[in-house]
PDB file of C-alpha atoms in Angstrom:
ATOM      1  CA  UNK A1105      13.468  25.327   8.102  1.00 57.00           C
ATOM      2  CA  UNK A1106      14.534  22.475  10.429  1.00 79.00           C
ATOM      3  CA  UNK A1107      11.832  20.204   9.003  1.00 80.00           C
ATOM      4  CA  UNK A1108      12.965  20.953   5.375  1.00 83.00           C
ATOM      5  CA  UNK A1109      16.599  20.088   6.312  1.00 88.00           C
ATOM      6  CA  UNK A1110      15.373  16.827   7.850  1.00 87.00           C
ATOM      7  CA  UNK A1111      13.382  16.072   4.654  1.00 88.00           C
ATOM      8  CA  UNK A1112      16.403  16.857   2.453  1.00 89.00           C
ATOM      9  CA  UNK A1113      18.629  14.645   4.649  1.00 91.00           C
ATOM     10  CA  UNK A1114      16.082  11.720   4.312  1.00 91.00           C
ATOM     11  CA  UNK A1115      16.042  12.331   0.608  1.00 92.00           C
ATOM     12  CA  UNK A1116      19.824  12.180   0.229  1.00 92.00           C
ATOM     13  CA  UNK A1117      19.904   9.024   2.477  1.00 92.00           C
ATOM     14  CA  UNK A1118      17.182   7.322   0.599  1.00 92.00           C
ATOM     15  CA  UNK A1119      18.934   8.054  -2.821  1.00 92.00           C
ATOM     16  CA  UNK A1120      22.155   6.724  -1.369  1.00 91.00           C
ATOM     17  CA  UNK A1121      20.692   3.385  -0.126  1.00 89.00           C
ATOM     18  CA  UNK A1122      18.984   2.942  -3.617  1.00 90.00           C
ATOM     19  CA  UNK A1123      22.261   3.443  -5.367  1.00 87.00           C
ATOM     20  CA  UNK A1124      24.072   1.203  -3.014  1.00 86.00           C
ATOM     21  CA  UNK A1125      21.299  -1.544  -3.439  1.00 82.00           C
ATOM     22  CA  UNK A1126      21.476  -1.232  -7.247  1.00 81.00           C
ATOM     23  CA  UNK A1127      25.143  -0.965  -7.595  1.00 76.00           C
ATOM     24  CA  UNK A1128      26.560  -3.881  -5.616  1.00 76.00           C
ATOM     25  CA  UNK A1129      28.797  -6.049  -7.549  1.00 68.00           C
ATOM     26  CA  UNK A1130      28.404  -4.161 -10.768  1.00 68.00           C
ATOM     27  CA  UNK A1131      31.335  -4.415 -13.250  1.00 69.00           C
ATOM     28  CA  UNK A1132      31.819  -3.559 -16.913  1.00 69.00           C
ATOM     29  CA  UNK A1133      31.086  -7.264 -17.893  1.00 69.00           C
ATOM     30  CA  UNK A1134      27.936  -7.880 -15.841  1.00 68.00           C
ATOM     31  CA  UNK A1135      26.148  -4.476 -15.338  1.00 66.00           C
ATOM     32  CA  UNK A1136      23.556  -5.201 -18.089  1.00 71.00           C
ATOM     33  CA  UNK A1137      22.519  -8.525 -16.492  1.00 68.00           C
ATOM     34  CA  UNK A1138      22.377  -7.093 -12.944  1.00 69.00           C
ATOM     35  CA  UNK A1139      20.614  -3.966 -13.922  1.00 74.00           C
ATOM     36  CA  UNK A1140      18.008  -5.947 -15.833  1.00 72.00           C
ATOM     37  CA  UNK A1141      17.271  -7.803 -12.662  1.00 73.00           C
ATOM     38  CA  UNK A1142      17.605  -5.016 -10.015  1.00 78.00           C
ATOM     39  CA  UNK A1143      15.934  -2.071 -11.656  1.00 83.00           C
ATOM     40  CA  UNK A1144      12.405  -3.666 -11.836  1.00 81.00           C
ATOM     41  CA  UNK A1145      12.938  -4.870  -8.256  1.00 83.00           C
ATOM     42  CA  UNK A1146      13.818  -1.420  -6.980  1.00 87.00           C
ATOM     43  CA  UNK A1147      11.124   0.337  -9.002  1.00 88.00           C
ATOM     44  CA  UNK A1148       8.560  -2.124  -7.489  1.00 86.00           C
ATOM     45  CA  UNK A1149       9.850  -1.452  -3.961  1.00 87.00           C
ATOM     46  CA  UNK A1150       9.605   2.216  -4.627  1.00 91.00           C
ATOM     47  CA  UNK A1151       6.085   2.148  -6.102  1.00 91.00           C
ATOM     48  CA  UNK A1152       4.802  -0.181  -3.384  1.00 89.00           C
ATOM     49  CA  UNK A1153       6.416   1.968  -0.620  1.00 91.00           C
ATOM     50  CA  UNK A1154       4.928   5.224  -2.112  1.00 93.00           C
ATOM     51  CA  UNK A1155       1.437   3.665  -2.605  1.00 92.00           C
ATOM     52  CA  UNK A1156       1.321   2.061   0.867  1.00 91.00           C
ATOM     53  CA  UNK A1157       2.564   5.127   2.691  1.00 92.00           C
ATOM     54  CA  UNK A1158       0.551   7.657   0.924  1.00 93.00           C
ATOM     55  CA  UNK A1159      -2.749   5.716   1.076  1.00 92.00           C
ATOM     56  CA  UNK A1160      -2.257   4.984   4.793  1.00 91.00           C
ATOM     57  CA  UNK A1161      -1.587   8.481   5.511  1.00 92.00           C
ATOM     58  CA  UNK A1162      -4.673   9.968   3.873  1.00 92.00           C
ATOM     59  CA  UNK A1163      -6.762   6.983   5.247  1.00 88.00           C
ATOM     60  CA  UNK A1164      -5.956   7.988   8.788  1.00 87.00           C
ATOM     61  CA  UNK A1165      -6.911  11.545   7.897  1.00 89.00           C
ATOM     62  CA  UNK A1166     -10.313  10.438   6.562  1.00 85.00           C
ATOM     63  CA  UNK A1167     -10.908   8.221   9.630  1.00 81.00           C
ATOM     64  CA  UNK A1168      -9.258  10.774  11.901  1.00 80.00           C
ATOM     65  CA  UNK A1169      -7.543   7.881  13.565  1.00 77.00           C
ATOM     66  CA  UNK A1170      -3.702   7.341  13.737  1.00 78.00           C
ATOM     67  CA  UNK A1171      -3.657   3.540  14.143  1.00 76.00           C
ATOM     68  CA  UNK A1172      -5.887   2.531  11.246  1.00 76.00           C
ATOM     69  CA  UNK A1173      -4.667   1.426   7.788  1.00 80.00           C
ATOM     70  CA  UNK A1174      -6.527   0.775   4.534  1.00 81.00           C
ATOM     71  CA  UNK A1175      -6.096  -3.029   5.006  1.00 76.00           C
ATOM     72  CA  UNK A1176      -8.886  -2.833   7.544  1.00 74.00           C
ATOM     73  CA  UNK A1177     -11.385  -2.342   4.636  1.00 74.00           C
ATOM     74  CA  UNK A1178     -10.336  -5.736   3.154  1.00 78.00           C
ATOM     75  CA  UNK A1179      -9.249  -4.637  -0.230  1.00 77.00           C
ATOM     76  CA  UNK A1180      -6.005  -6.588  -0.132  1.00 78.00           C
ATOM     77  CA  UNK A1181      -8.043  -9.610   0.851  1.00 82.00           C
ATOM     78  CA  UNK A1182     -10.402  -9.018  -2.063  1.00 84.00           C
ATOM     79  CA  UNK A1183      -7.310  -8.932  -4.461  1.00 82.00           C
ATOM     80  CA  UNK A1184      -6.277 -12.352  -3.149  1.00 83.00           C
ATOM     81  CA  UNK A1185      -9.799 -13.706  -3.584  1.00 86.00           C
ATOM     82  CA  UNK A1186      -9.963 -12.462  -7.061  1.00 85.00           C
ATOM     83  CA  UNK A1187      -6.603 -14.207  -7.886  1.00 83.00           C
ATOM     84  CA  UNK A1188      -7.841 -17.442  -6.447  1.00 85.00           C
ATOM     85  CA  UNK A1189     -11.226 -17.236  -8.274  1.00 85.00           C
ATOM     86  CA  UNK A1190      -9.474 -16.748 -11.549  1.00 84.00           C
ATOM     87  CA  UNK A1191      -7.342 -19.763 -11.084  1.00 83.00           C
ATOM     88  CA  UNK A1192     -10.278 -21.918  -9.898  1.00 82.00           C
ATOM     89  CA  UNK A1193     -12.563 -20.752 -12.717  1.00 82.00           C
ATOM     90  CA  UNK A1194     -10.207 -20.390 -15.681  1.00 81.00           C
ATOM     91  CA  UNK A1195      -7.169 -22.440 -14.585  1.00 77.00           C
ATOM     92  CA  UNK A1196      -3.543 -21.382 -13.954  1.00 72.00           C
ATOM     93  CA  UNK A1197      -2.700 -21.210 -17.573  1.00 76.00           C
ATOM     94  CA  UNK A1198      -5.689 -19.164 -18.666  1.00 78.00           C
ATOM     95  CA  UNK A1199      -5.285 -15.714 -20.382  1.00 76.00           C
ATOM     96  CA  UNK A1200      -6.545 -13.856 -17.278  1.00 76.00           C
ATOM     97  CA  UNK A1201      -3.884 -15.553 -15.123  1.00 75.00           C
ATOM     98  CA  UNK A1202      -0.791 -15.713 -17.287  1.00 73.00           C
ATOM     99  CA  UNK A1203      -1.073 -12.272 -18.834  1.00 77.00           C
ATOM    100  CA  UNK A1204       0.030 -10.072 -15.987  1.00 75.00           C
ATOM    101  CA  UNK A1205      -1.237  -6.811 -17.598  1.00 76.00           C
ATOM    102  CA  UNK A1206      -4.744  -8.164 -18.119  1.00 81.00           C
ATOM    103  CA  UNK A1207      -4.774  -9.635 -14.713  1.00 80.00           C
ATOM    104  CA  UNK A1208      -3.640  -6.405 -13.160  1.00 79.00           C
ATOM    105  CA  UNK A1209      -6.263  -4.335 -15.014  1.00 81.00           C
ATOM    106  CA  UNK A1210      -9.064  -6.798 -14.206  1.00 83.00           C
ATOM    107  CA  UNK A1211      -8.231  -6.828 -10.493  1.00 80.00           C
ATOM    108  CA  UNK A1212      -8.163  -2.999 -10.353  1.00 80.00           C
ATOM    109  CA  UNK A1213     -11.456  -2.708 -12.056  1.00 83.00           C
ATOM    110  CA  UNK A1214     -13.080  -5.283  -9.769  1.00 84.00           C
ATOM    111  CA  UNK A1215     -11.759  -3.569  -6.651  1.00 80.00           C
ATOM    112  CA  UNK A1216     -12.905  -0.163  -7.929  1.00 80.00           C
ATOM    113  CA  UNK A1217     -16.247  -1.552  -8.714  1.00 81.00           C
ATOM    114  CA  UNK A1218     -16.536  -3.086  -5.269  1.00 81.00           C
ATOM    115  CA  UNK A1219     -15.396   0.145  -3.578  1.00 77.00           C
ATOM    116  CA  UNK A1220     -18.100   2.259  -5.635  1.00 76.00           C
ATOM    117  CA  UNK A1221     -20.717  -0.191  -4.742  1.00 77.00           C
ATOM    118  CA  UNK A1222     -19.649  -0.149  -1.097  1.00 74.00           C
ATOM    119  CA  UNK A1223     -19.338   3.551  -0.786  1.00 71.00           C
ATOM    120  CA  UNK A1224     -22.487   4.359  -2.738  1.00 70.00           C
ATOM    121  CA  UNK A1225     -24.575   1.937  -0.783  1.00 65.00           C
ATOM    122  CA  UNK A1226     -23.125   3.371   2.442  1.00 63.00           C
ATOM    123  CA  UNK A1227     -23.008   7.255   1.813  1.00 63.00           C
ATOM    124  CA  UNK A1228     -26.541   7.222   0.398  1.00 62.00           C
ATOM    125  CA  UNK A1229     -27.699   6.649   3.922  1.00 60.00           C
ATOM    126  CA  UNK A1230     -28.969   9.568   5.839  1.00 57.00           C
ATOM    127  CA  UNK A1231     -26.901   8.948   8.817  1.00 59.00           C
ATOM    128  CA  UNK A1232     -23.577   7.646   7.591  1.00 59.00           C
ATOM    129  CA  UNK A1233     -20.569   7.162  10.021  1.00 65.00           C
ATOM    130  CA  UNK A1234     -17.027   6.301   8.728  1.00 65.00           C
ATOM    131  CA  UNK A1235     -16.645   3.794  11.573  1.00 70.00           C
ATOM    132  CA  UNK A1236     -19.620   1.847  10.403  1.00 74.00           C
ATOM    133  CA  UNK A1237     -17.916   1.694   7.030  1.00 72.00           C
ATOM    134  CA  UNK A1238     -14.882   0.398   8.706  1.00 72.00           C
ATOM    135  CA  UNK A1239     -16.898  -2.279  10.499  1.00 79.00           C
ATOM    136  CA  UNK A1240     -18.364  -3.314   7.110  1.00 80.00           C
ATOM    137  CA  UNK A1241     -14.786  -3.545   5.715  1.00 78.00           C
ATOM    138  CA  UNK A1242     -13.744  -5.798   8.603  1.00 80.00           C
ATOM    139  CA  UNK A1243     -16.665  -8.096   7.903  1.00 85.00           C
ATOM    140  CA  UNK A1244     -15.985  -8.074   4.075  1.00 84.00           C
ATOM    141  CA  UNK A1245     -12.221  -8.781   4.796  1.00 83.00           C
ATOM    142  CA  UNK A1246     -13.065 -11.678   6.971  1.00 86.00           C
ATOM    143  CA  UNK A1247     -15.564 -13.002   4.319  1.00 88.00           C
ATOM    144  CA  UNK A1248     -12.839 -12.700   1.499  1.00 87.00           C
ATOM    145  CA  UNK A1249     -10.400 -14.428   3.629  1.00 85.00           C
ATOM    146  CA  UNK A1250     -12.667 -17.275   4.486  1.00 89.00           C
ATOM    147  CA  UNK A1251     -13.614 -17.626   0.740  1.00 88.00           C
ATOM    148  CA  UNK A1252      -9.925 -17.644  -0.259  1.00 85.00           C
ATOM    149  CA  UNK A1253      -9.045 -20.157   2.392  1.00 84.00           C
ATOM    150  CA  UNK A1254     -11.750 -22.469   1.277  1.00 86.00           C
ATOM    151  CA  UNK A1255     -11.027 -22.267  -2.423  1.00 83.00           C
ATOM    152  CA  UNK A1256      -7.302 -22.918  -1.958  1.00 82.00           C
ATOM    153  CA  UNK A1257      -8.226 -26.287  -0.269  1.00 82.00           C
ATOM    154  CA  UNK A1258     -10.114 -27.278  -3.493  1.00 79.00           C
ATOM    155  CA  UNK A1259      -7.481 -26.436  -6.215  1.00 77.00           C
ATOM    156  CA  UNK A1260      -5.024 -28.696  -7.669  1.00 74.00           C
ATOM    157  CA  UNK A1261      -1.627 -28.676  -5.836  1.00 74.00           C
ATOM    158  CA  UNK A1262       0.098 -27.550  -9.003  1.00 72.00           C
ATOM    159  CA  UNK A1263      -2.236 -24.612  -9.328  1.00 72.00           C
ATOM    160  CA  UNK A1264      -1.887 -23.750  -5.793  1.00 72.00           C
ATOM    161  CA  UNK A1265       1.769 -22.786  -6.216  1.00 70.00           C
ATOM    162  CA  UNK A1266       0.524 -20.015  -8.580  1.00 68.00           C
ATOM    163  CA  UNK A1267      -1.775 -18.750  -5.912  1.00 71.00           C
ATOM    164  CA  UNK A1268       0.850 -19.013  -3.130  1.00 68.00           C
ATOM    165  CA  UNK A1269       3.185 -16.693  -4.984  1.00 66.00           C
ATOM    166  CA  UNK A1270       0.526 -13.971  -4.744  1.00 64.00           C
ATOM    167  CA  UNK A1271      -0.435 -14.574  -1.127  1.00 62.00           C
ATOM    168  CA  UNK A1272       2.917 -13.449   0.501  1.00 60.00           C
ATOM    169  CA  UNK A1273       4.918 -10.228  -0.061  1.00 56.00           C
ATOM    170  CA  UNK A1274       7.948 -10.908  -2.129  1.00 63.00           C
ATOM    171  CA  UNK A1275      10.428  -8.708  -4.063  1.00 67.00           C
ATOM    172  CA  UNK A1276      12.222 -11.598  -5.744  1.00 66.00           C
ATOM    173  CA  UNK A1277       9.669 -12.360  -8.486  1.00 65.00           C
ATOM    174  CA  UNK A1278       8.896  -8.960  -9.806  1.00 69.00           C
ATOM    175  CA  UNK A1279       7.466  -8.783 -13.380  1.00 66.00           C
ATOM    176  CA  UNK A1280       8.956  -5.849 -15.121  1.00 68.00           C
ATOM    177  CA  UNK A1281       6.005  -5.271 -17.447  1.00 71.00           C
ATOM    178  CA  UNK A1282       3.645  -4.990 -14.463  1.00 78.00           C
ATOM    179  CA  UNK A1283       6.051  -2.461 -12.741  1.00 82.00           C
ATOM    180  CA  UNK A1284       6.076  -0.236 -15.829  1.00 81.00           C
ATOM    181  CA  UNK A1285       2.240  -0.655 -16.331  1.00 82.00           C
ATOM    182  CA  UNK A1286       1.560   0.523 -12.778  1.00 85.00           C
ATOM    183  CA  UNK A1287       3.501   3.811 -13.265  1.00 88.00           C
ATOM    184  CA  UNK A1288       0.595   5.615 -14.980  1.00 88.00           C
ATOM    185  CA  UNK A1289      -2.245   4.866 -12.334  1.00 89.00           C
ATOM    186  CA  UNK A1290       0.123   5.467  -9.403  1.00 92.00           C
ATOM    187  CA  UNK A1291       1.195   8.959 -10.858  1.00 93.00           C
ATOM    188  CA  UNK A1292      -2.462   9.840 -11.261  1.00 94.00           C
ATOM    189  CA  UNK A1293      -3.379   8.841  -7.709  1.00 93.00           C
ATOM    190  CA  UNK A1294      -0.465  10.911  -6.375  1.00 94.00           C
ATOM    191  CA  UNK A1295      -1.476  13.905  -8.493  1.00 95.00           C
ATOM    192  CA  UNK A1296      -5.043  13.556  -7.124  1.00 94.00           C
ATOM    193  CA  UNK A1297      -3.841  13.383  -3.568  1.00 94.00           C
ATOM    194  CA  UNK A1298      -1.614  16.501  -4.016  1.00 94.00           C
ATOM    195  CA  UNK A1299      -4.504  18.328  -5.555  1.00 92.00           C
ATOM    196  CA  UNK A1300      -6.701  17.631  -2.536  1.00 92.00           C
ATOM    197  CA  UNK A1301      -3.907  18.170  -0.016  1.00 91.00           C
ATOM    198  CA  UNK A1302      -5.252  21.408   1.278  1.00 91.00           C
ATOM    199  CA  UNK A1303      -8.761  20.010   1.783  1.00 91.00           C
ATOM    200  CA  UNK A1304      -7.146  17.060   3.681  1.00 91.00           C
ATOM    201  CA  UNK A1305      -5.366  19.571   5.917  1.00 89.00           C
ATOM    202  CA  UNK A1306      -8.673  20.885   6.896  1.00 90.00           C
ATOM    203  CA  UNK A1307     -10.294  17.489   7.222  1.00 88.00           C
ATOM    204  CA  UNK A1308      -7.589  16.505   9.708  1.00 85.00           C
ATOM    205  CA  UNK A1309      -9.237  19.128  12.109  1.00 83.00           C
ATOM    206  CA  UNK A1310     -12.277  16.936  12.397  1.00 80.00           C
ATOM    207  CA  UNK A1311     -15.414  16.212   9.968  1.00 78.00           C
ATOM    208  CA  UNK A1312     -17.532  18.928  11.698  1.00 82.00           C
ATOM    209  CA  UNK A1313     -14.897  21.593  11.593  1.00 84.00           C
ATOM    210  CA  UNK A1314     -14.103  20.817   8.023  1.00 85.00           C
ATOM    211  CA  UNK A1315     -17.831  20.983   7.061  1.00 85.00           C
ATOM    212  CA  UNK A1316     -18.114  24.283   8.856  1.00 86.00           C
ATOM    213  CA  UNK A1317     -15.082  25.662   6.780  1.00 82.00           C
ATOM    214  CA  UNK A1318     -16.818  24.836   3.499  1.00 84.00           C
ATOM    215  CA  UNK A1319     -15.438  21.350   2.789  1.00 86.00           C
ATOM    216  CA  UNK A1320     -17.751  18.810   1.175  1.00 84.00           C
ATOM    217  CA  UNK A1321     -16.520  16.028   3.444  1.00 82.00           C
ATOM    218  CA  UNK A1322     -18.901  13.348   2.021  1.00 81.00           C
ATOM    219  CA  UNK A1323     -17.629  13.924  -1.618  1.00 84.00           C
ATOM    220  CA  UNK A1324     -14.014  14.249  -0.491  1.00 88.00           C
ATOM    221  CA  UNK A1325     -14.146  11.019   1.492  1.00 85.00           C
ATOM    222  CA  UNK A1326     -15.643   9.136  -1.565  1.00 81.00           C
ATOM    223  CA  UNK A1327     -12.961  10.409  -3.801  1.00 86.00           C
ATOM    224  CA  UNK A1328     -10.131   9.705  -1.508  1.00 89.00           C
ATOM    225  CA  UNK A1329     -11.431   6.145  -0.738  1.00 84.00           C
ATOM    226  CA  UNK A1330     -11.445   5.428  -4.442  1.00 85.00           C
ATOM    227  CA  UNK A1331      -7.888   6.605  -4.853  1.00 90.00           C
ATOM    228  CA  UNK A1332      -6.815   4.520  -1.839  1.00 89.00           C
ATOM    229  CA  UNK A1333      -8.474   1.480  -3.451  1.00 84.00           C
ATOM    230  CA  UNK A1334      -6.408   1.906  -6.534  1.00 87.00           C
ATOM    231  CA  UNK A1335      -3.104   2.469  -4.681  1.00 89.00           C
ATOM    232  CA  UNK A1336      -3.828  -0.709  -2.478  1.00 86.00           C
ATOM    233  CA  UNK A1337      -4.469  -2.751  -5.723  1.00 82.00           C
ATOM    234  CA  UNK A1338      -1.087  -1.408  -7.122  1.00 85.00           C
ATOM    235  CA  UNK A1339       1.003  -2.250  -4.093  1.00 84.00           C
ATOM    236  CA  UNK A1340      -0.690  -5.663  -3.633  1.00 80.00           C
ATOM    237  CA  UNK A1341      -0.211  -6.576  -7.323  1.00 78.00           C
ATOM    238  CA  UNK A1342       3.453  -5.588  -7.323  1.00 80.00           C
ATOM    239  CA  UNK A1343       4.636  -7.146  -4.063  1.00 77.00           C
ATOM    240  CA  UNK A1344       1.670  -8.817  -2.348  1.00 73.00           C
ATOM    241  CA  UNK A1345      -0.037  -7.921   0.952  1.00 74.00           C
ATOM    242  CA  UNK A1346       2.342  -6.162   3.345  1.00 75.00           C
ATOM    243  CA  UNK A1347       0.344  -5.710   6.675  1.00 71.00           C
ATOM    244  CA  UNK A1348       1.340  -2.926   9.248  1.00 78.00           C
ATOM    245  CA  UNK A1349       3.891  -1.293   6.931  1.00 84.00           C
ATOM    246  CA  UNK A1350       1.703   1.612   6.322  1.00 85.00           C
ATOM    247  CA  UNK A1351       1.166   2.059  10.052  1.00 83.00           C
ATOM    248  CA  UNK A1352       4.887   1.989  10.717  1.00 85.00           C
ATOM    249  CA  UNK A1353       5.848   4.485   8.148  1.00 89.00           C
ATOM    250  CA  UNK A1354       3.175   7.071   8.913  1.00 89.00           C
ATOM    251  CA  UNK A1355       3.594   6.958  12.599  1.00 86.00           C
ATOM    252  CA  UNK A1356       7.381   7.330  12.224  1.00 87.00           C
ATOM    253  CA  UNK A1357       6.860  10.143   9.741  1.00 90.00           C
ATOM    254  CA  UNK A1358       4.589  12.051  12.380  1.00 87.00           C
ATOM    255  CA  UNK A1359       7.046  11.408  15.017  1.00 85.00           C
ATOM    256  CA  UNK A1360      10.047  12.719  12.875  1.00 86.00           C
ATOM    257  CA  UNK A1361       8.358  15.689  11.264  1.00 88.00           C
ATOM    258  CA  UNK A1362       6.395  18.298  13.172  1.00 85.00           C
ATOM    259  CA  UNK A1363       4.188  19.247  10.308  1.00 85.00           C
ATOM    260  CA  UNK A1364       0.582  18.809   9.395  1.00 85.00           C
ATOM    261  CA  UNK A1365       0.444  19.723   5.662  1.00 88.00           C
ATOM    262  CA  UNK A1366      -0.406  16.673   3.706  1.00 90.00           C
ATOM    263  CA  UNK A1367       1.678  17.719   0.709  1.00 92.00           C
ATOM    264  CA  UNK A1368       4.729  17.597   2.835  1.00 93.00           C
ATOM    265  CA  UNK A1369       3.815  14.533   4.773  1.00 93.00           C
ATOM    266  CA  UNK A1370       3.028  12.534   1.654  1.00 94.00           C
ATOM    267  CA  UNK A1371       6.506  13.122   0.426  1.00 93.00           C
ATOM    268  CA  UNK A1372       8.144  12.482   3.738  1.00 94.00           C
ATOM    269  CA  UNK A1373       6.317   9.215   4.316  1.00 93.00           C
ATOM    270  CA  UNK A1374       7.082   8.043   0.834  1.00 93.00           C
ATOM    271  CA  UNK A1375      10.716   8.904   1.128  1.00 93.00           C
ATOM    272  CA  UNK A1376      10.851   7.075   4.660  1.00 93.00           C
ATOM    273  CA  UNK A1377       8.911   3.992   3.256  1.00 92.00           C
ATOM    274  CA  UNK A1378      11.277   3.565   0.360  1.00 92.00           C
ATOM    275  CA  UNK A1379      14.337   3.833   2.719  1.00 92.00           C
ATOM    276  CA  UNK A1380      12.890   1.214   5.048  1.00 89.00           C
ATOM    277  CA  UNK A1381      11.837  -1.174   2.328  1.00 88.00           C
ATOM    278  CA  UNK A1382      15.127  -0.983   0.396  1.00 88.00           C
ATOM    279  CA  UNK A1383      17.144  -1.269   3.542  1.00 88.00           C
ATOM    280  CA  UNK A1384      15.074  -4.206   4.702  1.00 83.00           C
ATOM    281  CA  UNK A1385      15.402  -6.042   1.378  1.00 83.00           C
ATOM    282  CA  UNK A1386      19.248  -5.401   1.481  1.00 83.00           C
ATOM    283  CA  UNK A1387      19.369  -6.982   5.019  1.00 82.00           C
ATOM    284  CA  UNK A1388      17.326  -9.949   3.887  1.00 80.00           C
ATOM    285  CA  UNK A1389      19.516 -10.642   0.897  1.00 78.00           C
ATOM    286  CA  UNK A1390      23.047  -9.819   2.279  1.00 77.00           C
ATOM    287  CA  UNK A1391      22.927 -10.229   5.949  1.00 76.00           C
ATOM    288  CA  UNK A1392      20.165 -12.802   6.523  1.00 75.00           C
ATOM    289  CA  UNK A1393      20.987 -14.569   3.153  1.00 72.00           C
ATOM    290  CA  UNK A1394      17.291 -15.181   2.334  1.00 71.00           C
ATOM    291  CA  UNK A1395      16.746 -17.187   5.497  1.00 74.00           C
ATOM    292  CA  UNK A1396      13.536 -15.141   6.016  1.00 72.00           C
ATOM    293  CA  UNK A1397      11.426 -12.695   4.014  1.00 73.00           C
ATOM    294  CA  UNK A1398      10.754  -9.011   4.422  1.00 74.00           C
ATOM    295  CA  UNK A1399       7.233  -9.667   5.060  1.00 73.00           C
ATOM    296  CA  UNK A1400       7.927 -11.557   8.223  1.00 76.00           C
ATOM    297  CA  UNK A1401      10.163  -8.838   9.516  1.00 78.00           C
ATOM    298  CA  UNK A1402       7.572  -6.227   8.736  1.00 77.00           C
ATOM    299  CA  UNK A1403       4.709  -8.127  10.191  1.00 74.00           C
ATOM    300  CA  UNK A1404       6.623  -8.902  13.427  1.00 76.00           C
ATOM    301  CA  UNK A1405       7.830  -5.238  13.852  1.00 77.00           C
ATOM    302  CA  UNK A1406       4.499  -3.754  12.752  1.00 74.00           C
ATOM    303  CA  UNK A1407       2.537  -6.069  15.022  1.00 73.00           C
ATOM    304  CA  UNK A1408       4.631  -5.202  17.892  1.00 78.00           C
ATOM    305  CA  UNK A1409       4.448  -1.621  17.211  1.00 75.00           C
ATOM    306  CA  UNK A1410       0.687  -1.782  16.792  1.00 73.00           C
ATOM    307  CA  UNK A1411       0.225  -3.370  20.258  1.00 76.00           C
ATOM    308  CA  UNK A1412       2.524  -0.663  21.738  1.00 78.00           C
ATOM    309  CA  UNK A1413       0.351   2.042  20.339  1.00 71.00           C
ATOM    310  CA  UNK A1414      -2.788   0.433  21.799  1.00 69.00           C
ATOM    311  CA  UNK A1415      -1.215   0.229  25.129  1.00 74.00           C
ATOM    312  CA  UNK A1416       0.066   3.781  24.857  1.00 71.00           C
ATOM    313  CA  UNK A1417      -3.337   5.119  24.078  1.00 63.00           C
ATOM    314  CA  UNK A1418      -4.928   3.248  26.736  1.00 56.00           C
ATOM    315  CA  UNK A1419      -2.435   4.401  29.361  1.00 48.00           C
ATOM    316  CA  UNK A1420      -2.908   8.074  28.142  1.00 49.00           C
TER     317      UNK A1420
END
């Protein structure tokens, strides 16, 4: 009962901060203009927060590790590399770069294709280990970053500005069409996670225990990883790469709520992520007056928190 009360309180506080963020300075004369700018931004923040938190939560369940996040597989690096390749091959004014919908769909298809290739190549082995897959992801992420860095040195400076907007998290250049297009795939991903929530509860007990209880861990891991891939593509396409944010939200959720059911934790972590992102963006705009970006704050806080977790686990 206490956990449900805390979840209800978090929901109310999150709704209040969203209403406050959207409603600042609205009058009868300017509300249409301000809402046309703020609603896509708020929706992008909500979608990105939900995608990052939910994917990080189930990723930690699949890996059975509380300090890992999906960015370790290198999918956000793959997204950035695809964007750079499109600009280098077709130019910054090409159909695949200018049209955000086609750009978004193409990137998702490429990322899903890569994940299917990676998982099928990996899971077909007789003795597969999830940590070997993580190591492959780290190597691929480093490769993608190297290719991206090399190609950005070759492009025209005018075209580099197009790439630069996608390389850093930003909530100030949101495309409304892209926000609305991402609603369908994100809803499908959340529905799938909720459908597998009970199996994920069992998987959190460990792969051997889950297998002994009748869970097809190999098939479940493949399906969840594909869903994680789509959710990372959605969040990266909307706001850019946001490192460590998933680690912060999931860890705080587990500290605040003494629950293990994934259906509950997905909702709780999503609400907390929305609250943190909206509050952080409000601080950047109103308190810090755009002197920094929210990605800088997240990376600083998340990096410090990650080091603290490593030291804590080492001490324990």
